[in-house]
Amino acid sequence: MARSTTLILLLLTVTLISFFTVSGATAPPTYRRRRHTSPLTHIHRRRPIVAAAAGGGVPTQVRYETKYYEQRLDHFDALPASYRTFPQRYLVNGTYWGGKTSPVFLYAGNEGNVELFTNNTGFMWELAPRFRALLLFVEHRYYGKSFPFGSEEAAFRNTSTVGYLTTTQAVADLATLVQSLKSNLSAHAAPVIVFGGSYGGMLAAWVRMKYPHVVMGAVASSAPILGFYGLADPYAFYDVISNDFKSESKNCHDVLMKSWGELDKALSNDAGRADLNSTFKMCRASTVDAIPDLLDTALTYSAMTDYPTSSGFLTPLPPYPVKEMCRAIDHPKSGNDTFARIKGALDVYYNHTGAEPCLGDATESDPYGMFDGWDWQACTEMILMTYGVRNGTVFPPEPFNFTDLLAGCRASTGLPPRPYWIPTEFGGFDIKHVLRRSASNIIFFNGLRDPWSSGGVLKSISNSIIALVEPKGSHHVDLRFSTKEDPEWLKQVRIKETRIIAHWLRQYYKEETIDSP
């Protein structure tokens, strides 16, 4: 977006990073507004995520051993450098495992520390006892503690070292690690089902497609595998967010839409800045310029995580935060002017608990190790279509310009971006026929209140490539821990997924003539 402010993606974050500042270059919208659309950062840069489940601490059943696998740096070349290795972290729980022919449930790690996803993927923890499954959570290369070349600093030193951060390498990592683990456990016949949400959901689908002899099924939740140029409408991401707010209240939508102009006007003079500082109770007066960024982030992530129950995934939030933000705008508790209404909405997102005495700025820490890696991926090959904003939405309009986007990415990384590589490598164009001919056993879940659904598979392709679409659903809500407050539609989604997984396993044991454990 044209505004020099911050915004997150899918999924987790916020911050401009000096690594991508190039003298004389115009940064793409991704960097100007920090709109790094990572499905969970899935692809916007997000605020730090709180690693909690349903608004509380980590559930008691989340227990694991931390291990490391010596992973090959480059799976595809025979150059001397390719044979270097690095310690790839993975977390494993064998409490429920039934033995050598029992299933392995694998989580494909996203763009961040693996613990974040381990602690929040409750569906796997709840399925494991039923299926007597071994749980395995694999950290993505260049994130968390899984750095080549000895350290994070060395891994991101230059394009020669960070150049091994690609999706094809990450998918091969999963296949290689799983094969080695099964061999060490003498569990060669154990069926493997891979799970993932957001970017991890994309990886889950892709590892099933590329390595069907390693992984026999995939649950790909909120996975925008069709979110690339020529496949997705670049305006659709923000259309969904805007419609989420409009569905709650037309007045709420209109107040948000008009607020940007009023914020810009106030920020242009000392009296207006003082008024904003007083109304929004900024922790430091000098950070009043961050208010548009804070609003941008709050709107995007409240829509993504519009969960039906309390959550602590990105930040502590009440059930249905979009509804609560609109309620704060429509029925302000202090003052009827636009700024008082917007402050009330921001409090829902940034201060739901009421514990914060002031509103912080957009200064971003990176507690889950997302920024460096996703900045690179988002401008080399994971160029997802989230860069256009139409007139009449709850965001300032910004025309989509693909040429400028690519030029900005090239200036940022020093390398030509590859916007067509992912659909070429994994399939995208004519996805219906591609998957029908070459894939099976994939569940694609999408909630239509999630902006990432605009790049998702929304129709079933065959009897074994199944799209579960929920109009009231949000970003990988199906993978969250269940609660007694879950609505019936969410319970039914998980029941359907469980039955499909059970069918896959029965079919596997029958075809392989293996007694089910």
XYZ file of C-alpha atoms in Angstrom:
517
model
C 0.000 0.000 0.000
C 1.136 3.547 -0.650
C 0.945 4.616 2.993
C 4.340 4.345 4.738
C 2.960 2.392 7.622
C 3.111 -1.110 9.017
C 0.955 -4.139 8.610
C 1.748 -7.565 9.391
C 0.577 -12.197 7.088
C -0.940 -15.578 7.442
C -0.217 -16.588 10.264
C 2.328 -13.606 12.353
C 4.297 -10.262 12.467
C 5.493 -6.670 11.883
C 8.679 -4.647 11.061
C 10.777 -3.232 8.282
C 14.122 -4.900 8.223
C 17.212 -3.000 7.200
C 18.457 -6.013 5.236
C 15.948 -5.125 2.543
C 16.607 -1.374 2.406
C 18.214 -0.528 -0.912
C 19.342 2.988 -1.688
C 17.261 4.551 -4.413
C 14.914 1.581 -4.700
C 11.180 1.697 -4.225
C 10.167 -1.089 -1.897
C 7.128 -3.125 -2.870
C 3.914 -2.748 -0.886
C 5.023 -5.764 1.107
C 7.780 -3.748 2.673
C 6.238 -0.295 2.648
C 3.337 -1.443 4.766
C 4.988 -4.522 6.098
C 2.314 -6.459 4.338
C 4.363 -9.600 4.145
C 1.678 -11.963 3.328
C 2.868 -15.123 4.887
C -0.167 -17.324 5.305
C 0.326 -17.469 8.786
C 2.681 -14.810 8.984
C 0.511 -18.170 6.455
C 1.791 -14.005 4.515
C 1.606 -10.815 6.200
C 4.128 -9.697 8.702
C 2.433 -10.056 11.974
C 2.615 -8.962 15.500
C 4.370 -11.305 17.890
C 2.168 -14.318 18.473
C 1.373 -15.556 21.924
C 2.007 -19.283 22.021
C -1.129 -20.237 23.858
C -4.058 -22.397 22.909
C -7.576 -21.308 23.768
C -6.641 -18.126 25.546
C -4.849 -19.831 28.424
C -1.550 -21.629 28.800
C -0.217 -24.625 26.932
C -2.521 -27.654 27.457
C -1.181 -30.368 29.713
C -1.105 -33.017 26.972
C 1.491 -31.035 25.030
C 4.650 -32.874 26.037
C 7.516 -33.727 23.741
C 11.182 -34.546 23.369
C 13.372 -32.115 21.445
C 15.689 -33.768 18.945
C 17.867 -32.799 15.994
C 18.421 -34.415 12.619
C 21.541 -33.749 10.543
C 19.824 -32.453 7.449
C 21.529 -32.097 4.093
C 21.888 -28.491 2.963
C 20.998 -29.127 -0.667
C 18.973 -32.153 -1.739
C 19.191 -31.589 -5.480
C 22.784 -30.898 -6.493
C 26.088 -32.768 -6.188
C 28.245 -29.710 -5.661
C 30.666 -29.889 -2.727
C 28.607 -27.315 -0.788
C 25.502 -29.467 -1.174
C 26.899 -32.060 1.208
C 27.048 -29.712 4.138
C 24.570 -30.496 6.889
C 22.795 -28.542 9.583
C 20.871 -29.594 12.712
C 17.158 -29.524 11.955
C 15.059 -29.468 15.094
C 12.031 -31.647 15.570
C 9.725 -32.394 18.483
C 8.368 -35.876 19.057
C 5.801 -37.472 21.367
C 5.480 -41.249 21.489
C 3.092 -41.472 24.427
C 0.251 -42.831 22.348
C 2.185 -44.690 19.667
C 0.992 -48.220 19.108
C 4.171 -49.567 17.566
C 5.882 -50.180 14.260
C 2.773 -50.233 12.056
C 0.896 -47.482 13.861
C 0.548 -44.081 12.184
C 2.939 -41.159 12.316
C 1.192 -37.772 12.412
C 3.613 -35.213 11.025
C 3.279 -31.434 11.324
C 4.925 -29.449 8.526
C 6.551 -26.530 10.315
C 5.682 -22.991 9.251
C 7.701 -19.795 9.151
C 8.665 -19.627 12.815
C 9.735 -21.545 15.905
C 8.285 -25.032 15.842
C 6.984 -24.767 19.434
C 4.454 -22.151 18.350
C 2.692 -24.626 16.084
C 3.189 -27.588 18.393
C 1.403 -25.737 21.178
C -1.500 -24.624 19.002
C -2.256 -27.609 16.769
C -4.649 -29.244 19.195
C -6.392 -31.390 16.596
C -3.296 -33.582 16.265
C -2.930 -33.980 20.030
C -6.576 -34.962 20.324
C -6.399 -37.459 17.443
C -3.231 -39.209 18.616
C -4.779 -41.414 21.369
C -7.602 -42.559 19.079
C -5.255 -43.621 16.275
C -2.321 -44.616 18.513
C -0.174 -42.202 16.554
C 3.361 -40.961 16.991
C 3.391 -37.144 16.911
C 6.180 -35.404 15.019
C 6.576 -31.628 14.609
C 9.369 -30.618 12.231
C 10.867 -27.138 12.224
C 11.303 -25.397 8.878
C 14.866 -24.723 7.785
C 16.095 -21.155 8.540
C 13.593 -20.729 11.379
C 13.662 -21.277 15.121
C 16.899 -23.131 15.840
C 17.272 -24.880 12.485
C 19.936 -22.719 10.841
C 22.507 -23.805 8.290
C 26.066 -22.436 8.527
C 26.145 -22.501 12.313
C 24.014 -19.528 13.314
C 21.159 -17.275 12.268
C 23.595 -14.481 11.485
C 25.677 -16.722 9.245
C 22.593 -18.205 7.557
C 21.377 -14.767 6.493
C 24.779 -13.243 5.777
C 24.292 -12.956 2.020
C 22.389 -14.427 -0.918
C 24.838 -17.314 -1.177
C 23.964 -18.529 2.305
C 20.252 -17.723 2.402
C 19.741 -19.070 -1.112
C 19.092 -22.557 0.272
C 15.852 -21.308 1.813
C 13.312 -22.566 -0.707
C 10.057 -24.500 -0.560
C 11.449 -27.378 -2.613
C 14.278 -27.836 -0.114
C 11.809 -27.584 2.800
C 9.506 -30.219 1.321
C 12.470 -32.522 0.689
C 13.575 -31.964 4.302
C 10.277 -33.382 5.521
C 10.495 -36.459 3.323
C 14.118 -37.124 4.239
C 13.644 -36.700 7.986
C 10.557 -38.912 8.057
C 12.276 -41.696 6.129
C 15.253 -41.592 8.487
C 13.052 -41.613 11.598
C 10.994 -44.566 10.377
C 14.177 -46.454 9.592
C 15.617 -45.787 13.054
C 12.363 -47.008 14.621
C 12.204 -50.049 12.314
C 8.763 -48.750 11.403
C 9.026 -48.929 7.626
C 5.344 -49.827 7.243
C 4.025 -47.022 9.478
C 1.644 -44.789 7.477
C 2.412 -41.073 7.634
C -0.229 -38.343 7.543
C 0.990 -34.770 7.354
C -0.869 -31.809 8.874
C -0.328 -28.121 8.362
C -2.037 -24.759 8.630
C -1.476 -21.683 6.474
C 2.003 -21.907 4.893
C 2.387 -25.195 6.739
C -0.815 -26.325 5.060
C 0.697 -25.528 1.684
C 3.732 -27.608 2.574
C 1.487 -30.442 3.749
C -0.307 -30.582 0.409
C 2.924 -30.298 -1.538
C 4.792 -33.035 0.332
C 1.870 -35.395 -0.285
C 1.912 -34.492 -3.981
C 5.703 -34.722 -4.412
C 6.433 -37.650 -2.107
C 3.334 -39.895 -2.101
C 5.527 -42.883 -1.261
C 6.567 -41.144 1.979
C 3.324 -39.455 3.034
C -0.001 -41.221 2.446
C -2.354 -38.344 3.296
C -2.441 -34.636 4.091
C -4.665 -32.272 6.053
C -4.008 -28.862 4.510
C -5.858 -26.216 6.491
C -6.211 -22.646 5.194
C -3.547 -23.384 2.585
C -3.577 -20.752 -0.207
C -1.892 -22.923 -2.827
C -3.778 -20.965 -5.498
C -2.729 -17.575 -4.139
C -0.219 -16.787 -6.892
C -0.215 -14.439 -9.871
C -2.605 -15.549 -12.572
C -4.480 -17.798 -10.153
C -5.841 -15.419 -7.517
C -7.483 -12.012 -7.656
C -4.905 -9.686 -6.025
C -7.753 -7.646 -4.518
C -9.663 -10.570 -3.012
C -7.656 -10.837 0.219
C -8.729 -7.393 1.422
C -12.194 -7.794 -0.038
C -12.783 -10.681 2.370
C -11.607 -8.660 5.366
C -13.796 -5.732 4.385
C -16.817 -7.976 3.903
C -16.238 -9.536 7.328
C -16.677 -6.128 8.932
C -19.535 -5.130 6.666
C -21.376 -8.349 7.553
C -21.355 -7.246 11.195
C -22.320 -3.620 10.655
C -22.536 -1.269 7.692
C -21.883 1.648 10.029
C -18.764 -0.068 11.383
C -17.516 -0.623 7.846
C -18.129 2.998 6.887
C -16.475 4.437 9.989
C -13.371 2.360 9.316
C -13.329 3.300 5.646
C -13.481 7.033 6.431
C -11.080 6.916 9.370
C -7.918 6.829 7.242
C -8.467 10.290 5.834
C -9.114 11.704 9.279
C -6.012 10.009 10.662
C -3.861 11.383 7.844
C -5.220 14.872 8.392
C -4.599 14.751 12.143
C -1.087 13.424 11.675
C -0.229 16.318 9.373
C -0.193 18.987 12.114
C 0.903 19.368 15.734
C -2.588 19.984 17.131
C -3.946 16.867 15.444
C -1.038 14.741 16.639
C -1.574 15.936 20.186
C -5.257 15.063 19.935
C -4.416 11.566 18.679
C -1.873 11.035 21.424
C -4.451 11.973 24.047
C -7.292 9.914 22.578
C -5.274 6.776 21.858
C -3.181 7.017 25.046
C 0.057 6.191 23.296
C 2.837 4.848 25.490
C 5.168 7.381 23.874
C 3.963 10.514 22.128
C 6.595 10.046 19.434
C 4.900 6.863 18.246
C 1.608 8.491 17.301
C 2.520 7.887 13.633
C 2.079 4.163 14.290
C -1.699 4.427 14.771
C -2.563 3.674 11.110
C -0.248 0.669 11.234
C -1.830 -0.574 14.427
C -5.292 -0.258 12.916
C -4.193 -1.992 9.711
C -2.781 -4.914 11.677
C -5.788 -5.175 13.982
C -8.274 -5.291 11.109
C -6.344 -7.941 9.209
C -5.609 -10.249 12.081
C -8.978 -9.973 13.774
C -10.512 -11.110 10.484
C -8.026 -13.967 10.111
C -8.533 -15.123 13.691
C -12.250 -14.464 13.972
C -12.544 -17.595 16.079
C -15.826 -18.534 17.795
C -14.057 -18.974 21.137
C -11.489 -16.999 23.111
C -7.967 -17.339 21.764
C -4.423 -16.355 22.551
C -2.802 -17.292 19.255
C -1.788 -13.860 17.992
C -2.849 -11.867 21.004
C -5.515 -12.440 23.680
C -8.864 -12.053 21.897
C -12.515 -12.545 22.765
C -14.791 -14.811 20.735
C -15.650 -13.285 17.351
C -13.284 -10.297 17.602
C -14.643 -8.710 14.400
C -18.075 -8.496 15.992
C -16.550 -7.028 19.154
C -14.569 -4.418 17.225
C -17.707 -3.345 15.385
C -19.625 -3.249 18.663
C -16.974 -0.886 20.047
C -17.344 1.343 16.977
C -21.134 1.319 16.891
C -21.556 1.784 20.647
C -18.531 3.750 21.879
C -18.003 3.964 25.623
C -16.308 7.357 25.546
C -16.979 9.976 22.872
C -18.806 9.744 19.560
C -16.075 11.052 17.264
C -14.229 8.805 14.847
C -11.030 8.596 16.889
C -12.837 7.509 20.057
C -14.577 4.771 18.076
C -11.335 3.578 16.493
C -9.626 3.579 19.888
C -12.384 1.325 21.217
C -11.866 -1.079 18.316
C -8.100 -1.144 18.852
C -8.631 -1.946 22.521
C -10.463 -5.117 21.512
C -7.406 -6.315 19.620
C -4.525 -4.881 21.653
C -5.982 -4.698 25.144
C -8.811 -7.182 25.467
C -7.719 -8.073 28.983
C -7.565 -4.413 30.053
C -4.103 -4.931 31.500
C -2.302 -2.485 29.219
C -2.149 1.111 30.547
C -1.278 2.561 27.140
C -1.134 1.693 23.451
C 2.250 0.571 22.223
C 3.787 1.516 18.916
C 4.493 -0.720 15.962
C 8.032 -1.442 17.080
C 8.345 -5.082 16.405
C 10.276 -7.760 18.170
C 10.624 -11.127 16.515
C 10.154 -13.645 19.348
C 9.320 -16.549 17.052
C 12.067 -16.012 14.489
C 9.919 -15.213 11.468
C 11.082 -11.986 9.901
C 14.369 -12.745 8.155
C 13.221 -15.996 6.602
C 9.824 -14.865 5.427
C 11.125 -11.584 4.047
C 13.360 -13.647 1.798
C 10.704 -16.165 0.798
C 8.040 -13.524 0.147
C 10.256 -11.772 -2.405
C 11.893 -14.721 -4.136
C 9.220 -17.345 -4.796
C 6.333 -17.084 -2.286
C 4.912 -14.011 -3.989
C 1.308 -14.274 -2.910
C -1.393 -12.021 -4.283
C -2.327 -9.750 -1.379
C -1.204 -6.403 -2.746
C -4.305 -4.739 -4.126
C -7.036 -2.832 -2.284
C -10.209 -1.646 -4.022
C -12.089 1.552 -3.410
C -14.831 1.204 -0.840
C -13.127 -1.244 1.530
C -12.134 -0.717 5.154
C -8.564 -0.018 3.969
C -7.152 2.868 1.925
C -7.338 1.939 -1.778
C -4.184 0.824 -3.538
C -4.067 -0.286 -7.173
C -2.249 -3.551 -7.786
C 0.852 -3.160 -9.972
C 2.651 -6.425 -10.656
C 5.574 -4.750 -12.437
C 6.303 -2.491 -9.487
C 5.984 -5.411 -7.084
C 8.581 -7.475 -8.930
C 10.912 -4.515 -9.363
C 10.738 -3.768 -5.658
C 11.464 -7.383 -4.757
C 14.437 -7.478 -7.078
C 15.805 -4.292 -5.561
C 15.301 -5.712 -2.077
C 16.996 -9.088 -2.533
C 19.320 -8.342 -5.420
C 17.874 -11.307 -7.292
C 15.088 -11.620 -9.861
C 11.907 -12.930 -8.203
C 10.283 -16.129 -9.518
C 6.529 -15.478 -9.337
C 5.644 -18.440 -11.575
C 7.911 -21.052 -10.019
C 5.597 -22.382 -7.295
C 2.677 -23.144 -9.673
C 5.203 -24.688 -12.061
C 6.808 -26.886 -9.401
C 3.710 -27.933 -7.493
C 0.841 -27.276 -9.880
C -1.639 -24.443 -9.830
C -2.943 -23.646 -13.251
C -5.858 -25.929 -14.034
C -5.483 -27.335 -10.524
C -8.603 -29.475 -10.839
C -7.151 -31.618 -13.593
C -3.626 -31.540 -12.166
C -4.695 -32.945 -8.802
C -7.195 -35.385 -10.259
C -4.442 -36.901 -12.393
C -1.573 -36.805 -9.935
C -2.763 -36.691 -6.327
C -5.037 -38.265 -3.749
C -5.788 -38.249 -0.021
C -5.745 -34.497 0.665
C -8.206 -32.533 2.790
C -8.356 -28.808 2.066
C -10.162 -26.899 4.813
C -11.070 -23.235 4.321
C -13.173 -20.853 6.353
C -14.699 -18.141 4.201
C -14.202 -15.432 6.843
C -10.463 -16.012 6.479
C -8.920 -13.754 3.794
C -6.548 -16.574 2.860
C -9.508 -18.566 1.571
C -9.271 -16.343 -1.514
C -6.310 -18.506 -2.582
C -7.621 -21.843 -1.342
C -9.076 -24.956 -2.963
C -12.803 -24.491 -2.371
C -14.295 -27.393 -4.343
C -13.670 -31.108 -3.984
C -11.719 -32.510 -6.907
C -12.203 -36.247 -6.428
C -13.408 -38.733 -3.845
C -10.075 -38.447 -2.062
C -9.214 -34.772 -2.658
C -11.833 -33.176 -0.501
C -12.591 -29.510 0.112
C -14.295 -28.721 3.396
C -15.584 -25.156 3.236
C -17.205 -23.433 6.190
C -18.824 -20.003 5.669
C -18.331 -19.111 9.345
C -14.791 -20.446 9.574
C -11.536 -18.563 10.034
C -7.812 -19.235 9.674
C -7.120 -22.966 10.302
C -9.706 -22.972 13.073
C -10.146 -26.714 12.578
C -6.618 -27.413 13.852
C -7.130 -25.599 17.150
C -7.765 -27.368 20.436
C -11.441 -28.160 20.881
C -13.430 -26.521 23.674
C -16.884 -27.074 25.097
C -17.914 -23.712 23.610
C -17.172 -24.784 20.025
C -20.175 -24.261 17.726
C -21.776 -27.271 16.079
C -20.404 -26.459 12.623
C -16.829 -26.603 13.938
C -17.468 -29.897 15.705
C -18.818 -31.313 12.451
C -15.741 -30.185 10.488
C -13.467 -32.060 12.872
C -15.728 -35.127 12.816
C -15.571 -35.174 9.015
C -11.789 -34.825 9.013
C -11.446 -37.610 11.589
C -13.637 -39.953 9.554
C -11.676 -39.234 6.387
C -8.376 -39.933 8.143
C -9.794 -43.175 9.549
C -10.883 -44.186 6.040
C -7.410 -43.492 4.641
C -5.817 -45.631 7.327
C -8.247 -48.529 6.875
C -7.603 -48.410 3.158
C -3.840 -48.338 3.699
C -3.781 -51.349 6.007
C -6.051 -53.279 3.673
C -4.010 -52.537 0.565
C -0.698 -53.197 2.299
C -2.114 -56.357 3.918
C -0.997 -55.112 7.319
C -2.995 -55.762 10.457
C -4.179 -52.458 11.804
C -2.736 -51.732 15.241
